Coordinates of N, CA, C and O in Angstrom, one line a residue:
M1 N 76.9 8.0 -9.5 CA 77.9 9.6 -10.2 C 78.7 7.8 -11.7 O 79.3 7.7 -11.3
N2 N 78.7 8.5 -12.6 CA 79.3 8.3 -13.8 C 80.9 8.5 -13.0 O 81.4 9.7 -13.0
Q3 N 82.0 6.9 -13.3 CA 82.4 7.5 -13.0 C 84.1 8.5 -14.6 O 84.7 9.1 -13.6
D4 N 83.2 7.9 -15.6 CA 83.3 9.5 -16.9 C 83.6 10.3 -16.5 O 84.3 11.3 -17.4
L5 N 82.8 10.7 -15.7 CA 81.7 12.0 -15.7 C 82.9 12.9 -14.8 O 83.4 13.9 -14.9
L6 N 84.1 11.8 -13.7 CA 84.1 12.3 -12.5 C 85.6 12.8 -13.0 O 86.7 13.3 -12.8
E7 N 86.1 11.9 -14.2 CA 87.9 12.1 -14.8 C 87.8 13.2 -15.4 O 88.4 13.9 -15.5
K8 N 86.2 13.2 -16.4 CA 86.6 14.9 -17.0 C 86.4 15.7 -16.2 O 87.4 16.7 -16.4
I9 N 86.5 16.6 -15.7 CA 86.0 16.9 -14.1 C 87.6 17.3 -13.8 O 87.6 17.9 -14.2
E10 N 88.0 16.4 -13.4 CA 89.4 16.5 -13.0 C 89.9 16.9 -14.4 O 90.9 17.5 -14.1
N11 N 90.6 16.3 -15.5 CA 90.5 16.9 -16.7 C 91.0 17.9 -17.1 O 91.5 18.5 -16.5
L12 N 89.7 19.4 -17.1 CA 88.7 19.9 -17.4 C 89.2 20.8 -16.7 O 89.5 21.8 -16.5
Y13 N 89.4 20.7 -15.2 CA 89.3 21.9 -13.4 C 90.8 21.7 -13.4 O 90.8 22.2 -12.2
N14 N 92.3 20.7 -14.1 CA 92.5 20.8 -12.8 C 93.0 19.6 -11.3 O 93.5 20.3 -10.9
L15 N 92.4 18.9 -11.3 CA 91.3 18.6 -10.2 C 92.3 17.2 -10.6 O 92.7 16.2 -11.1
S16 N 92.0 16.1 -8.8 CA 92.2 14.9 -9.0 C 91.9 14.9 -7.5 O 91.5 15.8 -6.9
D17 N 91.8 13.4 -7.9 CA 90.6 12.7 -6.7 C 89.1 13.0 -6.4 O 89.4 13.0 -4.8
I18 N 88.4 13.8 -6.9 CA 87.3 14.5 -6.3 C 86.5 12.9 -6.7 O 86.6 11.8 -8.0
K19 N 85.7 12.8 -4.9 CA 84.5 12.3 -5.6 C 82.9 12.8 -6.0 O 82.9 13.9 -5.4
F20 N 82.7 11.7 -5.5 CA 81.0 11.4 -5.4 C 80.7 12.3 -4.0 O 81.5 11.4 -2.8
H21 N 80.0 13.2 -3.6 CA 79.5 12.9 -2.6 C 78.4 12.9 -2.1 O 77.8 12.5 -1.1
Q22 N 77.0 14.2 -3.0 CA 75.7 13.6 -2.2 C 75.1 13.9 -3.5 O 75.4 15.0 -4.7
N23 N 73.8 13.6 -3.8 CA 73.5 13.5 -4.9 C 72.0 15.6 -3.6 O 72.3 15.0 -3.1
V24 N 71.3 16.7 -5.0 CA 71.4 17.2 -5.0 C 69.8 17.2 -5.0 O 69.5 17.1 -6.1
T25 N 69.2 17.8 -4.0 CA 67.2 16.5 -3.9 C 66.5 17.7 -4.6 O 65.2 17.5 -5.1
E26 N 67.2 18.7 -4.3 CA 66.3 20.2 -3.6 C 66.5 20.5 -5.5 O 67.1 19.7 -6.8
G27 N 64.8 21.0 -6.5 CA 65.0 21.7 -7.8 C 64.6 20.5 -8.0 O 64.0 19.3 -7.8
F28 N 64.6 20.3 -10.1 CA 64.1 19.3 -10.8 C 63.9 19.9 -12.1 O 65.2 20.4 -12.6
L29 N 63.8 18.6 -12.7 CA 64.7 18.4 -14.3 C 66.1 18.3 -14.0 O 66.7 18.2 -15.3
S30 N 66.8 18.0 -13.3 CA 68.1 18.3 -14.0 C 68.6 17.5 -12.6 O 68.1 16.8 -11.2
N31 N 70.1 16.5 -13.1 CA 70.4 15.5 -11.9 C 71.9 16.4 -11.1 O 73.0 16.8 -11.3
N32 N 71.8 17.0 -10.3 CA 72.7 18.4 -10.0 C 73.5 16.9 -8.5 O 72.8 16.4 -7.6
Y33 N 74.9 18.0 -8.1 CA 75.5 16.9 -7.2 C 76.3 17.7 -6.9 O 76.7 18.8 -7.4
I34 N 76.8 17.2 -4.8 CA 77.9 17.6 -4.5 C 79.3 17.3 -4.9 O 78.8 15.0 -4.1
L35 N 80.8 17.5 -5.4 CA 81.5 16.8 -5.3 C 82.0 16.9 -3.7 O 82.6 18.0 -3.6
I36 N 83.5 16.0 -3.9 CA 84.9 16.8 -2.5 C 85.9 16.0 -3.0 O 86.2 14.8 -3.5
Q37 N 86.9 16.8 -3.2 CA 88.4 16.7 -2.6 C 88.8 17.1 -1.9 O 89.1 18.3 -1.5
N38 N 89.5 16.0 -1.3 CA 89.9 16.7 0.2 C 89.2 17.1 0.7 O 88.0 16.2 1.8
E39 N 89.3 18.3 1.1 CA 88.1 18.9 2.3 C 87.2 19.7 1.5 O 86.3 19.9 2.2
T40 N 87.2 20.2 0.5 CA 87.0 21.1 -0.4 C 86.1 19.7 -1.6 O 86.1 19.4 -1.8
K41 N 84.9 21.2 -1.4 CA 83.1 20.9 -1.8 C 82.5 21.1 -3.4 O 83.1 22.7 -3.0
Y42 N 82.8 20.9 -4.4 CA 82.0 21.8 -5.3 C 81.2 21.1 -4.9 O 80.0 20.3 -5.5
F43 N 80.4 22.6 -6.2 CA 78.7 22.1 -7.3 C 78.2 22.1 -8.1 O 79.3 22.8 -9.0
L44 N 78.2 20.8 -8.4 CA 77.7 19.8 -10.1 C 76.3 20.7 -10.4 O 75.1 20.1 -10.3
K45 N 76.1 21.0 -11.3 CA 74.9 21.4 -12.3 C 73.8 20.8 -13.6 O 76.1 21.3 -14.1
Q46 N 73.3 19.9 -13.5 CA 73.7 19.8 -14.9 C 72.3 20.5 -15.2 O 70.8 20.4 -14.9
Y47 N 72.3 21.0 -16.5 CA 71.3 21.4 -17.5 C 70.4 21.1 -18.0 O 71.8 20.0 -18.9
Q48 N 69.3 21.1 -18.4 CA 68.4 20.2 -19.5 C 68.2 21.2 -20.4 O 67.8 22.5 -20.1
K49 N 68.9 20.2 -21.7 CA 67.6 21.2 -22.7 C 68.6 22.5 -22.8 O 67.5 23.7 -23.6
A50 N 69.8 22.8 -22.5 CA 70.4 23.9 -22.5 C 71.8 23.4 -23.4 O 72.6 22.4 -23.0
D51 N 72.5 24.2 -24.9 CA 73.6 23.9 -25.0 C 74.8 25.1 -24.5 O 74.4 26.1 -23.4
E52 N 75.8 25.1 -25.5 CA 77.1 25.8 -24.4 C 76.5 27.1 -24.4 O 76.5 28.1 -23.1
E53 N 76.2 27.8 -25.6 CA 76.0 28.6 -25.6 C 74.1 29.6 -24.8 O 74.5 30.1 -24.1
R54 N 74.7 28.6 -24.4 CA 72.8 29.2 -23.1 C 73.1 29.0 -22.2 O 73.0 29.7 -21.3
V55 N 74.1 27.6 -22.2 CA 74.3 28.4 -21.1 C 74.5 29.3 -20.0 O 75.4 29.9 -19.3
K56 N 76.0 29.9 -21.1 CA 77.1 31.0 -21.1 C 75.4 32.4 -21.0 O 76.7 33.6 -20.1
E57 N 75.2 32.8 -21.7 CA 73.1 33.4 -21.9 C 73.2 33.9 -20.3 O 73.3 34.2 -19.4
I58 N 72.8 32.4 -19.3 CA 72.4 31.7 -18.2 C 73.7 33.2 -17.1 O 72.7 33.9 -16.9
H59 N 74.7 32.2 -17.7 CA 76.2 32.8 -17.1 C 76.3 34.8 -17.2 O 76.6 35.3 -16.0
D60 N 75.3 34.9 -17.9 CA 76.6 36.7 -18.5 C 74.9 37.0 -17.7 O 76.0 38.6 -16.7
A61 N 74.1 36.3 -17.2 CA 73.4 37.1 -16.5 C 73.9 37.6 -14.7 O 73.9 38.1 -13.9
G62 N 74.5 36.8 -15.0 CA 75.0 36.6 -13.2 C 76.3 37.4 -12.6 O 76.2 37.7 -12.0
L63 N 77.3 37.4 -13.8 CA 78.1 37.8 -14.3 C 78.4 39.5 -14.3 O 78.2 40.2 -13.5
F64 N 76.9 40.4 -14.6 CA 75.9 40.8 -14.8 C 76.6 41.6 -13.5 O 76.4 42.7 -13.3
L65 N 75.4 41.4 -12.6 CA 74.4 41.4 -12.0 C 76.1 41.0 -10.9 O 76.4 41.9 -9.6
S66 N 76.2 39.9 -10.7 CA 77.9 40.6 -9.8 C 78.7 41.4 -9.6 O 79.0 42.5 -8.6
K67 N 78.8 42.3 -11.2 CA 79.8 43.5 -11.9 C 78.3 44.2 -10.0 O 79.1 45.8 -10.6
Q68 N 77.5 44.5 -10.3 CA 76.7 45.8 -10.1 C 76.9 45.1 -7.6 O 76.2 45.5 -7.5
G69 N 77.7 44.9 -7.6 CA 77.6 44.9 -6.2 C 77.0 43.6 -5.7 O 76.6 43.9 -5.0
I70 N 76.0 42.7 -6.5 CA 75.2 41.8 -6.2 C 76.1 40.2 -5.4 O 76.1 39.8 -6.5
P71 N 75.9 39.7 -4.6 CA 76.3 38.6 -4.6 C 76.1 37.0 -5.7 O 75.4 37.5 -5.2
V72 N 77.1 37.1 -6.6 CA 76.2 35.4 -6.8 C 77.9 35.1 -7.1 O 78.6 35.2 -7.5
V73 N 77.4 33.5 -7.0 CA 78.0 32.7 -6.9 C 78.2 32.4 -8.4 O 77.2 31.2 -9.0
L74 N 79.9 32.6 -9.1 CA 80.2 32.3 -10.5 C 80.7 31.2 -10.6 O 81.7 30.6 -9.0
P75 N 80.1 30.5 -11.6 CA 81.1 29.0 -12.2 C 82.4 29.3 -12.5 O 83.5 30.5 -12.1
I76 N 83.0 28.1 -12.3 CA 84.5 28.0 -12.0 C 84.8 28.0 -13.8 O 84.1 27.3 -14.0
K77 N 85.4 28.9 -14.3 CA 86.6 28.4 -15.7 C 87.4 26.9 -15.9 O 88.1 27.1 -14.4
N78 N 87.3 26.0 -16.8 CA 87.8 25.0 -16.5 C 88.9 25.7 -17.8 O 89.8 26.9 -17.7
K79 N 90.6 24.3 -18.0 CA 91.5 25.7 -18.2 C 91.3 25.2 -19.3 O 92.3 26.1 -20.4
N80 N 90.6 25.4 -20.6 CA 90.0 26.2 -21.3 C 89.7 26.9 -21.7 O 88.7 27.8 -21.9
L81 N 88.7 27.8 -20.5 CA 88.8 28.9 -20.5 C 87.6 28.7 -20.5 O 86.8 30.3 -21.0
K82 N 86.3 27.8 -20.5 CA 84.6 28.0 -20.1 C 84.3 27.8 -19.5 O 84.7 26.9 -18.5
I83 N 83.4 28.1 -18.8 CA 82.5 27.7 -18.3 C 81.1 26.5 -18.0 O 81.0 26.4 -17.3
S84 N 81.6 25.6 -19.3 CA 80.9 24.0 -19.3 C 81.1 23.8 -19.8 O 83.2 24.5 -21.0
F85 N 80.5 22.5 -19.6 CA 81.2 21.4 -20.7 C 79.9 20.7 -21.6 O 79.2 20.4 -20.1
D86 N 80.0 19.6 -22.3 CA 79.6 19.0 -22.5 C 80.4 17.7 -22.5 O 80.7 16.8 -22.9
F87 N 79.2 16.4 -21.1 CA 79.1 15.1 -20.9 C 78.6 14.1 -21.4 O 76.9 14.8 -21.6
L88 N 78.4 13.0 -22.5 CA 77.2 12.9 -22.9 C 76.1 13.5 -23.9 O 74.9 12.4 -22.8
G89 N 76.3 15.1 -24.1 CA 75.3 15.4 -24.6 C 74.8 16.4 -24.0 O 73.1 17.3 -24.4
V90 N 75.1 16.4 -22.9 CA 74.8 17.1 -21.7 C 75.0 18.7 -21.1 O 76.7 17.4 -21.3
Q91 N 75.1 19.7 -20.8 CA 75.9 21.0 -20.4 C 76.1 20.2 -19.0 O 74.9 20.2 -17.8
Y92 N 78.2 20.8 -18.6 CA 77.3 21.0 -16.8 C 78.7 22.4 -16.6 O 79.4 22.8 -17.4
T93 N 78.2 22.9 -15.4 CA 79.4 23.5 -14.4 C 79.7 23.3 -13.2 O 78.5 22.6 -13.2
L94 N 81.1 24.0 -12.9 CA 81.2 23.6 -11.8 C 81.0 24.5 -10.6 O 82.1 25.9 -11.6
F95 N 80.2 24.8 -10.2 CA 80.7 25.9 -8.9 C 81.7 25.4 -7.6 O 81.8 24.2 -7.2
P96 N 82.1 26.8 -6.4 CA 82.7 26.1 -5.4 C 81.3 26.4 -4.6 O 80.2 26.4 -5.2
F97 N 81.2 25.3 -3.9 CA 80.1 24.9 -2.9 C 80.1 25.7 -1.8 O 81.0 26.4 -1.2
V98 N 79.0 26.9 -1.8 CA 78.6 27.7 -1.3 C 78.3 27.4 -0.2 O 76.7 26.7 0.3
E99 N 78.0 26.9 1.4 CA 76.4 27.1 2.8 C 76.5 28.3 2.8 O 77.2 28.9 3.3
G100 N 75.1 28.2 3.0 CA 74.7 29.4 3.4 C 72.7 29.3 4.1 O 72.7 28.3 4.3
L101 N 72.1 30.5 3.4 CA 71.0 30.2 4.0 C 70.2 29.9 3.2 O 70.7 30.7 1.6
K102 N 68.9 29.0 3.0 CA 68.1 28.8 1.3 C 66.8 30.1 1.7 O 65.9 30.5 2.6
I103 N 66.9 30.8 0.9 CA 65.7 32.1 1.1 C 64.3 31.7 0.6 O 64.6 31.2 -1.5
S104 N 63.5 31.3 0.7 CA 62.4 31.6 -1.4 C 61.5 32.7 -0.9 O 61.9 33.4 0.2
R105 N 61.3 32.8 -1.8 CA 60.3 34.0 -2.4 C 59.0 34.7 -1.0 O 59.2 35.5 -0.8
K106 N 58.6 33.2 -0.3 CA 57.5 34.0 0.3 C 57.7 34.1 2.0 O 57.5 34.8 2.4
D107 N 60.0 34.1 1.8 CA 60.1 34.4 3.2 C 60.1 36.0 3.4 O 61.1 36.8 3.7
L108 N 60.5 36.3 1.4 CA 60.4 38.1 1.0 C 59.8 39.0 1.4 O 58.6 38.9 1.1
S109 N 60.3 41.0 1.7 CA 59.5 41.0 1.7 C 59.1 42.2 -0.2 O 59.5 41.7 -0.7
T110 N 58.0 42.0 0.2 CA 57.7 43.0 -1.4 C 58.7 44.2 -2.3 O 59.3 43.9 -3.5
I111 N 59.8 44.9 -1.1 CA 60.2 46.0 -0.8 C 61.2 44.9 -2.2 O 63.2 45.4 -3.2
A112 N 62.7 42.9 -1.5 CA 63.4 42.9 -2.0 C 62.7 41.7 -3.5 O 63.9 42.4 -4.1
L113 N 61.6 42.1 -3.0 CA 60.9 41.8 -4.5 C 60.9 42.0 -5.7 O 62.0 41.7 -6.5
K114 N 61.2 43.4 -5.5 CA 61.0 44.3 -6.6 C 62.7 44.2 -6.7 O 62.8 43.9 -7.8

């Protein structure tokens, strides 16, 4: 993980002593990370082929679902009140880290999928 990226995160989110914890191996086409500050963990999402506006559109859908009472992990806004930032031409978003169950489509009923 790039030290300059960690410093940018610290500056944008008013955090200190952020460290790389581990690479997230699930998913594809992006490099996602778990970061740690003392005992607090964060999830850093990298977006492939997305500009700031596209990332906002993606999270507007999550915000809509959240307002309907559907549990969604929403991104943390940075000090500029934005949900994403650019680093070397790639968009990133910082989320709170949530421990939870992983449910795949094959585990859901037809009703739940609808």
